[in-house]
Amino acid sequence: MEKCEWAKTSENMESYHDEVWGVPIYEDRLLFRKLVLDINQAGLSWQTILNKSAAFDLAFDQFELEVVAGYDEEKIQELLQNAGIIRNRRKIEAAIHNAQVIQKVQVECGSFSDYLWQFTDHQIVHTHRHKNEAMAPTSELSDTISKDMKKRGFKFVGSTIIHAYLQAIGIINDHEIECFRYKQLGG
């Protein structure tokens, strides 16, 4: 079975590719989780975040929005001591702040999912990328969503992070055309 080249780098990257990456996500808690993980990946490899994802789930209370939105300085200090996650104060504070912003988006748009998916009229965008073609680091879509998120007060949401996020949550199908997942996702 043919798959994207990057998936062949390790067993857990292959599993992530085959089962998770690019599968559309519509649940706000899972969308928030993925946003936090992608923000923490900035400056690091995805392999590092993948290896720490279970620790992130525990440390961030399974990414329950209401819980994370209420974190205080004591909880921030606890997270800064947790060797299982990325111990970066700015990224931890961004997770808390973004949980609070998502709550506002939920009130305005009905859900964080509806907010994100409305940018594509609730459709998956297929990139038609061939094997061995480089993935674009950004897109017009990630530029647009990044700009809107920044306007709403989100932190750590530059176009490059948002593009990776949109790929991961299935809004952008960036599997190679030759990859079995491309067709499974409607490409």
XYZ file of N, CA and C in Angstrom:
561
model
N 0.842 -1.181 0.000
C 0.000 0.000 0.000
C 0.893 1.252 0.000
N 0.688 2.108 -0.961
C 1.507 3.322 -1.091
C 1.095 4.342 -0.029
N 2.090 5.051 0.530
C 1.796 6.092 1.515
C 2.789 7.231 1.393
N 2.495 8.348 2.032
C 3.352 9.526 1.996
C 4.757 9.166 2.499
N 5.760 9.741 1.866
C 7.146 9.444 2.206
C 7.467 9.725 3.673
N 6.965 10.843 4.224
C 7.298 11.203 5.602
C 6.821 10.164 6.602
N 5.806 9.381 6.227
C 5.245 8.390 7.144
C 6.189 7.217 7.365
N 7.182 7.078 6.518
C 8.061 5.915 6.561
C 9.274 6.115 7.477
N 9.301 7.217 8.223
C 10.469 7.537 9.046
C 10.527 6.779 10.366
N 9.387 6.366 10.891
C 9.370 5.586 12.136
C 8.027 4.879 12.251
N 7.983 3.909 13.135
C 6.755 3.133 13.309
C 5.594 4.003 13.814
N 5.871 4.861 14.802
C 4.754 5.667 15.310
C 4.376 6.795 14.347
N 5.311 7.255 13.513
C 4.933 8.228 12.473
C 4.039 7.547 11.435
N 4.351 6.303 11.115
C 3.535 5.559 10.156
C 2.131 5.330 10.708
N 2.054 4.965 11.957
C 0.748 4.773 12.600
C -0.037 6.083 12.635
N 0.643 7.176 12.988
C 0.001 8.494 13.002
C -0.526 8.832 11.606
N 0.283 8.627 10.597
C -0.116 8.891 9.210
C -1.328 8.045 8.823
N -1.264 6.757 9.100
C -2.284 5.824 8.642
C -3.617 5.984 9.361
N -3.595 6.435 10.619
C -4.811 6.429 11.425
C -5.317 7.804 11.855
N -4.443 8.818 11.861
C -4.828 10.093 12.478
C -4.706 11.287 11.535
N -3.553 11.479 10.926
C -3.257 12.701 10.178
C -4.200 12.870 9.000
N -4.875 13.971 8.984
C -5.764 14.290 7.878
C -7.186 13.798 8.035
N -7.463 13.040 9.080
C -8.835 12.583 9.318
C -9.629 13.765 9.876
N -10.739 14.130 9.240
C -11.498 15.295 9.707
C -11.928 15.172 11.173
N -11.693 16.244 11.910
C -12.070 16.329 13.323
C -13.142 17.406 13.458
N -14.194 17.089 14.205
C -15.304 18.022 14.386
C -15.610 18.309 15.857
N -14.945 17.605 16.769
C -15.212 17.797 18.199
C -14.292 18.873 18.758
N -14.871 19.853 19.431
C -14.099 20.989 19.934
C -12.944 20.603 20.841
N -13.150 19.646 21.719
C -12.079 19.232 22.634
C -10.890 18.677 21.843
N -11.165 17.864 20.860
C -10.088 17.286 20.048
C -9.419 18.332 19.156
N -10.198 19.279 18.675
C -9.631 20.381 17.887
C -8.715 21.238 18.757
N -9.122 21.465 19.994
C -8.289 22.221 20.930
C -7.009 21.443 21.233
N -7.136 20.159 21.483
C -5.969 19.314 21.752
C -4.959 19.435 20.616
N -5.444 19.288 19.403
C -4.555 19.329 18.248
C -3.910 20.701 18.096
N -4.644 21.762 18.394
C -4.083 23.108 18.323
C -2.939 23.258 19.328
N -3.147 22.789 20.542
C -2.100 22.876 21.571
C -0.870 22.073 21.146
N -1.089 20.878 20.628
C 0.050 20.061 20.197
C 0.799 20.723 19.039
N 0.072 21.287 18.082
C 0.743 21.947 16.952
C 1.482 23.205 17.398
N 0.921 23.926 18.338
C 1.620 25.101 18.871
C 2.921 24.659 19.561
N 2.853 23.579 20.307
C 4.042 23.099 21.004
C 5.088 22.527 20.055
N 4.666 22.132 18.869
C 5.608 21.587 17.891
C 6.495 22.671 17.283
N 6.064 23.923 17.350
C 6.854 25.014 16.757
C 8.293 24.956 17.254
N 9.230 24.833 16.316
C 10.639 24.772 16.646
C 11.146 23.372 16.967
N 10.260 22.398 16.954
C 10.626 21.014 17.274
C 10.132 20.086 16.159
N 10.496 18.835 16.244
C 10.001 17.866 15.267
C 8.638 17.338 15.725
N 7.832 16.908 14.755
C 6.536 16.326 15.115
C 6.764 15.032 15.896
N 7.832 14.317 15.593
C 8.158 13.084 16.313
C 8.258 13.353 17.816
N 8.873 14.467 18.196
C 9.000 14.828 19.613
C 7.624 14.982 20.248
N 6.733 15.686 19.570
C 5.386 15.915 20.116
C 4.602 14.610 20.154
N 4.721 13.826 19.121
C 4.038 12.532 19.078
C 4.467 11.661 20.256
N 5.754 11.669 20.555
C 6.270 10.883 21.686
C 5.745 11.394 23.027
N 5.386 12.668 23.103
C 4.932 13.268 24.352
C 3.415 13.432 24.428
N 2.689 13.009 23.399
C 1.253 13.306 23.332
C 0.462 12.719 24.503
N 0.785 11.513 24.946
C 0.066 10.929 26.088
C 0.322 11.736 27.360
N 1.550 12.209 27.527
C 1.873 13.049 28.692
C 1.126 14.377 28.623
N 1.001 14.934 27.426
C 0.211 16.159 27.260
C -1.236 15.927 27.660
N -1.797 14.793 27.230
C -3.196 14.491 27.577
C -3.402 14.488 29.087
N -2.491 13.844 29.802
C -2.597 13.795 31.261
C -2.369 15.167 31.887
N -1.323 15.849 31.449
C -0.958 17.137 32.041
C -2.031 18.194 31.836
N -2.705 18.146 30.681
C -3.714 19.149 30.342
C -5.136 18.624 30.518
N -5.324 17.705 31.471
C -6.655 17.215 31.838
C -7.485 16.806 30.623
N -6.860 16.016 29.735
C -7.524 15.520 28.531
C -8.070 16.655 27.648
N -7.523 17.849 27.841
C -7.867 19.029 27.046
C -9.338 19.439 27.175
N -9.877 19.241 28.369
C -11.234 19.742 28.641
C -11.153 21.268 28.663
N -11.854 21.907 27.746
C -11.747 23.356 27.578
C -12.017 24.131 28.864
N -13.078 23.771 29.549
C -13.457 24.514 30.755
C -12.376 24.409 31.824
N -11.773 23.231 31.920
C -10.734 23.012 32.932
C -9.486 23.821 32.576
N -9.010 23.675 31.335
C -7.788 24.372 30.921
C -7.982 25.886 30.969
N -9.148 26.364 30.582
C -9.430 27.811 30.603
C -9.325 28.382 32.019
N -9.495 27.537 33.022
C -9.447 27.990 34.410
C -8.107 27.785 35.102
N -7.102 27.328 34.377
C -5.795 27.122 34.996
C -5.265 28.428 35.583
N -4.620 28.309 36.750
C -4.045 29.463 37.435
C -2.519 29.324 37.495
N -1.884 30.259 38.178
C -0.418 30.263 38.265
C 0.114 28.979 38.914
N -0.595 28.457 39.875
C -0.167 27.207 40.517
C -0.119 26.076 39.499
N -1.131 25.991 38.655
C -1.155 24.956 37.617
C -0.048 25.204 36.584
N 0.192 26.450 36.231
C 1.285 26.768 35.291
C 2.613 26.279 35.867
N 2.849 26.518 37.159
C 4.079 26.062 37.797
C 4.188 24.537 37.772
N 3.075 23.871 37.994
C 3.045 22.411 37.935
C 3.419 21.929 36.527
N 2.861 22.568 35.505
C 3.160 22.192 34.121
C 4.616 22.464 33.769
N 5.160 23.552 34.296
C 6.563 23.888 34.025
C 7.524 22.862 34.638
N 7.068 22.097 35.611
C 7.899 21.062 36.246
C 7.692 19.685 35.611
N 6.757 19.581 34.676
C 6.399 18.294 34.081
C 7.335 17.978 32.910
N 8.262 17.059 33.129
C 9.244 16.701 32.097
C 8.619 15.952 30.920
N 7.392 15.512 31.054
C 6.729 14.776 29.982
C 6.214 15.645 28.851
N 6.146 16.960 29.087
C 5.625 17.883 28.076
C 6.710 18.884 27.687
N 6.372 19.794 26.803
C 7.272 20.892 26.454
C 7.089 21.958 27.529
N 8.139 22.248 28.265
C 8.037 23.165 29.404
C 8.404 24.583 28.970
N 7.526 25.178 28.233
C 7.713 26.529 27.714
C 6.560 27.378 28.242
N 6.877 28.329 29.104
C 5.841 29.147 29.746
C 4.920 29.804 28.727
N 5.495 30.376 27.680
C 4.676 31.090 26.688
C 3.696 30.146 25.994
N 4.123 28.925 25.708
C 3.236 27.951 25.053
C 2.165 27.454 26.024
N 2.525 27.276 27.281
C 1.544 26.867 28.301
C 0.511 27.975 28.487
N 0.974 29.207 28.614
C 0.043 30.331 28.770
C -0.826 30.497 27.528
N -0.267 30.236 26.354
C -1.057 30.315 25.115
C -2.166 29.266 25.121
N -1.881 28.073 25.620
C -2.906 27.026 25.683
C -4.074 27.474 26.560
N -3.765 28.045 27.699
C -4.809 28.528 28.620
C -5.600 29.661 27.968
N -4.883 30.618 27.430
C -5.521 31.762 26.789
C -6.390 31.314 25.605
N -5.856 30.416 24.778
C -6.606 29.955 23.616
C -7.851 29.179 24.015
N -7.805 28.450 25.131
C -9.008 27.774 25.632
C -10.083 28.806 25.958
N -9.682 29.922 26.546
C -10.632 30.991 26.867
C -11.192 31.631 25.599
N -10.353 31.818 24.594
C -10.815 32.402 23.327
C -11.760 31.428 22.625
N -11.453 30.146 22.653
C -12.336 29.149 22.036
C -13.715 29.193 22.688
N -13.770 29.389 23.992
C -15.067 29.492 24.666
C -15.879 30.660 24.113
N -15.216 31.765 23.826
C -15.906 32.916 23.224
C -16.364 32.589 21.812
N -15.524 31.895 21.050
C -15.878 31.491 19.690
C -17.090 30.552 19.726
N -17.142 29.665 20.704
C -18.280 28.749 20.828
C -19.587 29.513 21.021
N -19.535 30.563 21.819
C -20.735 31.377 22.049
C -21.151 32.067 20.749
N -20.169 32.618 20.040
C -20.456 33.363 18.814
C -20.856 32.464 17.643
N -20.169 31.324 17.478
C -20.327 30.503 16.271
C -21.038 29.171 16.511
N -21.357 28.861 17.736
C -21.992 27.590 18.050
C -20.993 26.534 18.478
N -19.844 26.500 17.816
C -18.770 25.582 18.188
C -17.478 26.069 17.541
N -16.359 25.618 18.090
C -15.067 25.910 17.492
C -14.978 25.201 16.139
N -15.540 24.010 16.065
C -15.570 23.260 14.818
C -16.278 24.044 13.713
N -17.460 24.554 14.007
C -18.195 25.342 12.999
C -17.389 26.560 12.567
N -16.728 27.198 13.521
C -15.889 28.351 13.193
C -14.815 27.960 12.176
N -14.067 26.876 12.445
C -12.978 26.474 11.562
C -13.474 25.995 10.201
N -14.467 25.118 10.220
C -14.925 24.505 8.972
C -15.696 25.473 8.076
N -16.206 26.570 8.623
C -16.946 27.516 7.783
C -16.041 28.190 6.756
N -14.731 28.220 7.010
C -13.803 28.842 6.058
C -13.752 28.081 4.733
N -14.134 26.798 4.741
C -14.137 25.992 3.517
C -15.541 25.506 3.179
N -16.529 26.168 3.723
C -17.924 25.759 3.522
C -18.102 24.293 3.933
N -17.414 23.915 5.000
C -17.480 22.576 5.589
C -17.032 21.480 4.624
N -16.123 21.830 3.718
C -15.588 20.877 2.746
C -14.084 20.692 2.970
N -13.600 19.487 2.648
C -12.165 19.219 2.685
C -11.527 19.839 1.449
N -10.382 20.485 1.633
C -9.610 21.046 0.528
C -8.528 20.033 0.150
N -8.528 19.571 -1.087
C -7.554 18.592 -1.563
C -6.452 19.330 -2.321
N -5.197 19.087 -1.935
C -4.090 19.842 -2.529
C -3.551 19.240 -3.817
N -3.809 17.977 -4.086
C -3.338 17.324 -5.324
C -1.817 17.304 -5.410
N -1.165 17.065 -4.291
C 0.296 17.024 -4.227
C 0.786 15.634 -4.597
N 1.762 15.574 -5.486
C 2.318 14.296 -5.936
C 3.467 13.844 -5.044
N 3.768 12.552 -5.160
C 4.871 11.951 -4.421
C 6.155 12.737 -4.684
N 6.898 12.967 -3.625
C 8.176 13.683 -3.643
C 8.041 15.183 -3.931
N 6.834 15.699 -4.026
C 6.643 17.157 -4.087
C 6.630 17.670 -2.658
N 7.311 18.756 -2.432
C 7.362 19.326 -1.083
C 5.992 19.855 -0.672
N 5.702 19.708 0.609
C 4.483 20.308 1.157
C 4.711 21.804 1.294
N 3.722 22.577 0.943
C 3.797 24.024 1.140
C 3.722 24.306 2.645
N 4.506 25.259 3.143
C 4.459 25.562 4.578
C 3.239 26.393 4.974
N 2.640 27.071 4.015
C 1.453 27.889 4.261
C 0.548 27.807 3.026
N -0.615 28.401 3.141
C -1.550 28.470 2.017
C -2.397 29.724 2.180
N -3.133 30.076 1.149
C -4.054 31.210 1.275
C -5.046 30.956 2.403
N -5.484 29.701 2.520
C -6.432 29.345 3.574
C -5.814 29.534 4.960
N -4.595 29.053 5.147
C -3.959 29.219 6.469
C -3.680 30.690 6.748
N -3.345 31.465 5.708
C -3.158 32.914 5.887
C -4.450 33.554 6.388
N -5.566 33.199 5.757
C -6.868 33.777 6.104
C -7.291 33.393 7.522
N -7.193 32.113 7.835
C -7.623 31.650 9.161
C -6.697 32.191 10.244
N -5.399 32.188 9.985
C -4.434 32.735 10.945
C -4.755 34.194 11.254
N -5.003 34.954 10.223
C -5.316 36.377 10.399
C -6.585 36.561 11.234
N -7.605 35.767 10.955
C -8.855 35.876 11.706
C -8.656 35.436 13.159
N -7.898 34.368 13.363
C -7.660 33.898 14.731
C -6.887 34.947 15.534
N -5.898 35.558 14.915
C -5.139 36.609 15.607
C -6.061 37.768 15.975
N -6.950 38.123 15.069
C -7.894 39.207 15.324
C -8.790 38.876 16.523
N -9.100 37.616 16.687
C -9.940 37.174 17.805
C -9.150 37.036 19.106
N -7.823 37.132 19.026
C -6.998 37.087 20.230
C -6.232 35.804 20.453
N -6.333 34.828 19.551
C -5.557 33.599 19.701
C -4.065 33.911 19.681
N -3.290 33.073 20.360
C -1.832 33.236 20.402
C -1.150 32.037 19.749
N 0.051 32.273 19.192
C 0.843 31.242 18.517
C 0.085 30.655 17.327
N -0.537 31.489 16.539
C -1.340 31.003 15.419
C -0.895 31.616 14.094
N 0.416 31.634 13.866
C 0.921 32.095 12.584
C 0.488 31.154 11.470
N 0.637 31.596 10.245
C 0.155 30.826 9.101
C 0.809 29.452 8.991
N 2.079 29.326 9.332
C 2.747 28.024 9.237
C 2.157 27.029 10.238
N 1.956 27.466 11.479
C 1.340 26.590 12.488
C -0.075 26.230 12.071
N -0.829 27.204 11.607
C -2.220 26.948 11.224
C -2.293 26.035 10.005
N -1.367 26.173 9.065
C -1.380 25.276 7.906
C -1.172 23.824 8.359
N -0.186 23.598 9.217
C 0.056 22.251 9.746
C -1.168 21.747 10.513
N -1.792 22.642 11.250
C -2.993 22.302 12.014
C -4.129 21.887 11.075
N -4.355 22.657 10.016
C -5.432 22.351 9.071
C -5.193 21.013 8.374
N -3.933 20.699 8.100
C -3.600 19.392 7.533
C -3.940 18.286 8.535
N -3.538 18.475 9.768
C -3.707 17.451 10.795
C -5.167 17.176 11.121
N -5.999 18.225 11.112
C -7.405 18.051 11.496
C -8.308 17.755 10.303
N -7.717 17.596 9.136
C -8.471 17.133 7.985
C -9.149 18.198 7.142
N -8.951 19.453 7.444
C -9.532 20.495 6.591
C -8.771 20.548 5.268
N -7.454 20.361 5.341
C -6.638 20.264 4.134
C -6.157 18.827 4.007
N -6.491 18.180 2.885
C -5.989 16.835 2.592
C -4.692 17.013 1.821
N -3.568 16.889 2.531
C -2.266 17.078 1.912
C -1.501 15.764 1.790
N -2.230 14.642 1.824
C -1.589 13.370 1.508
C -1.204 13.406 0.032
N -0.125 12.724 -0.299
C 0.263 12.627 -1.700
C -0.844 11.904 -2.471
N -1.061 12.296 -3.710
C -2.102 11.684 -4.537
C -1.932 10.165 -4.592
N -0.710 9.711 -4.609
C -0.441 8.278 -4.691
C -0.711 7.534 -3.382
N -0.851 8.249 -2.293
C -1.060 7.659 -0.972
C -2.481 7.102 -0.844
N -2.596 5.938 -0.224
C -3.913 5.323 -0.040
C -4.869 6.217 0.756
N -4.325 7.040 1.670
C -5.174 7.909 2.495
C -5.792 9.041 1.678
N -5.112 9.480 0.626
C -5.633 10.570 -0.199
C -7.025 10.227 -0.717
N -7.148 9.070 -1.301
C -8.441 8.647 -1.869
C -9.455 8.354 -0.769
N -9.000 7.759 0.351
C -9.909 7.477 1.458
C -10.560 8.751 1.994
N -9.826 9.859 1.885
C -10.338 11.140 2.396
C -11.064 11.933 1.316
N -11.405 11.262 0.218
C -12.231 11.904 -0.806
C -11.482 12.581 -1.917
N -10.158 12.459 -1.953
C -9.364 13.110 -2.986
C -9.425 12.400 -4.319
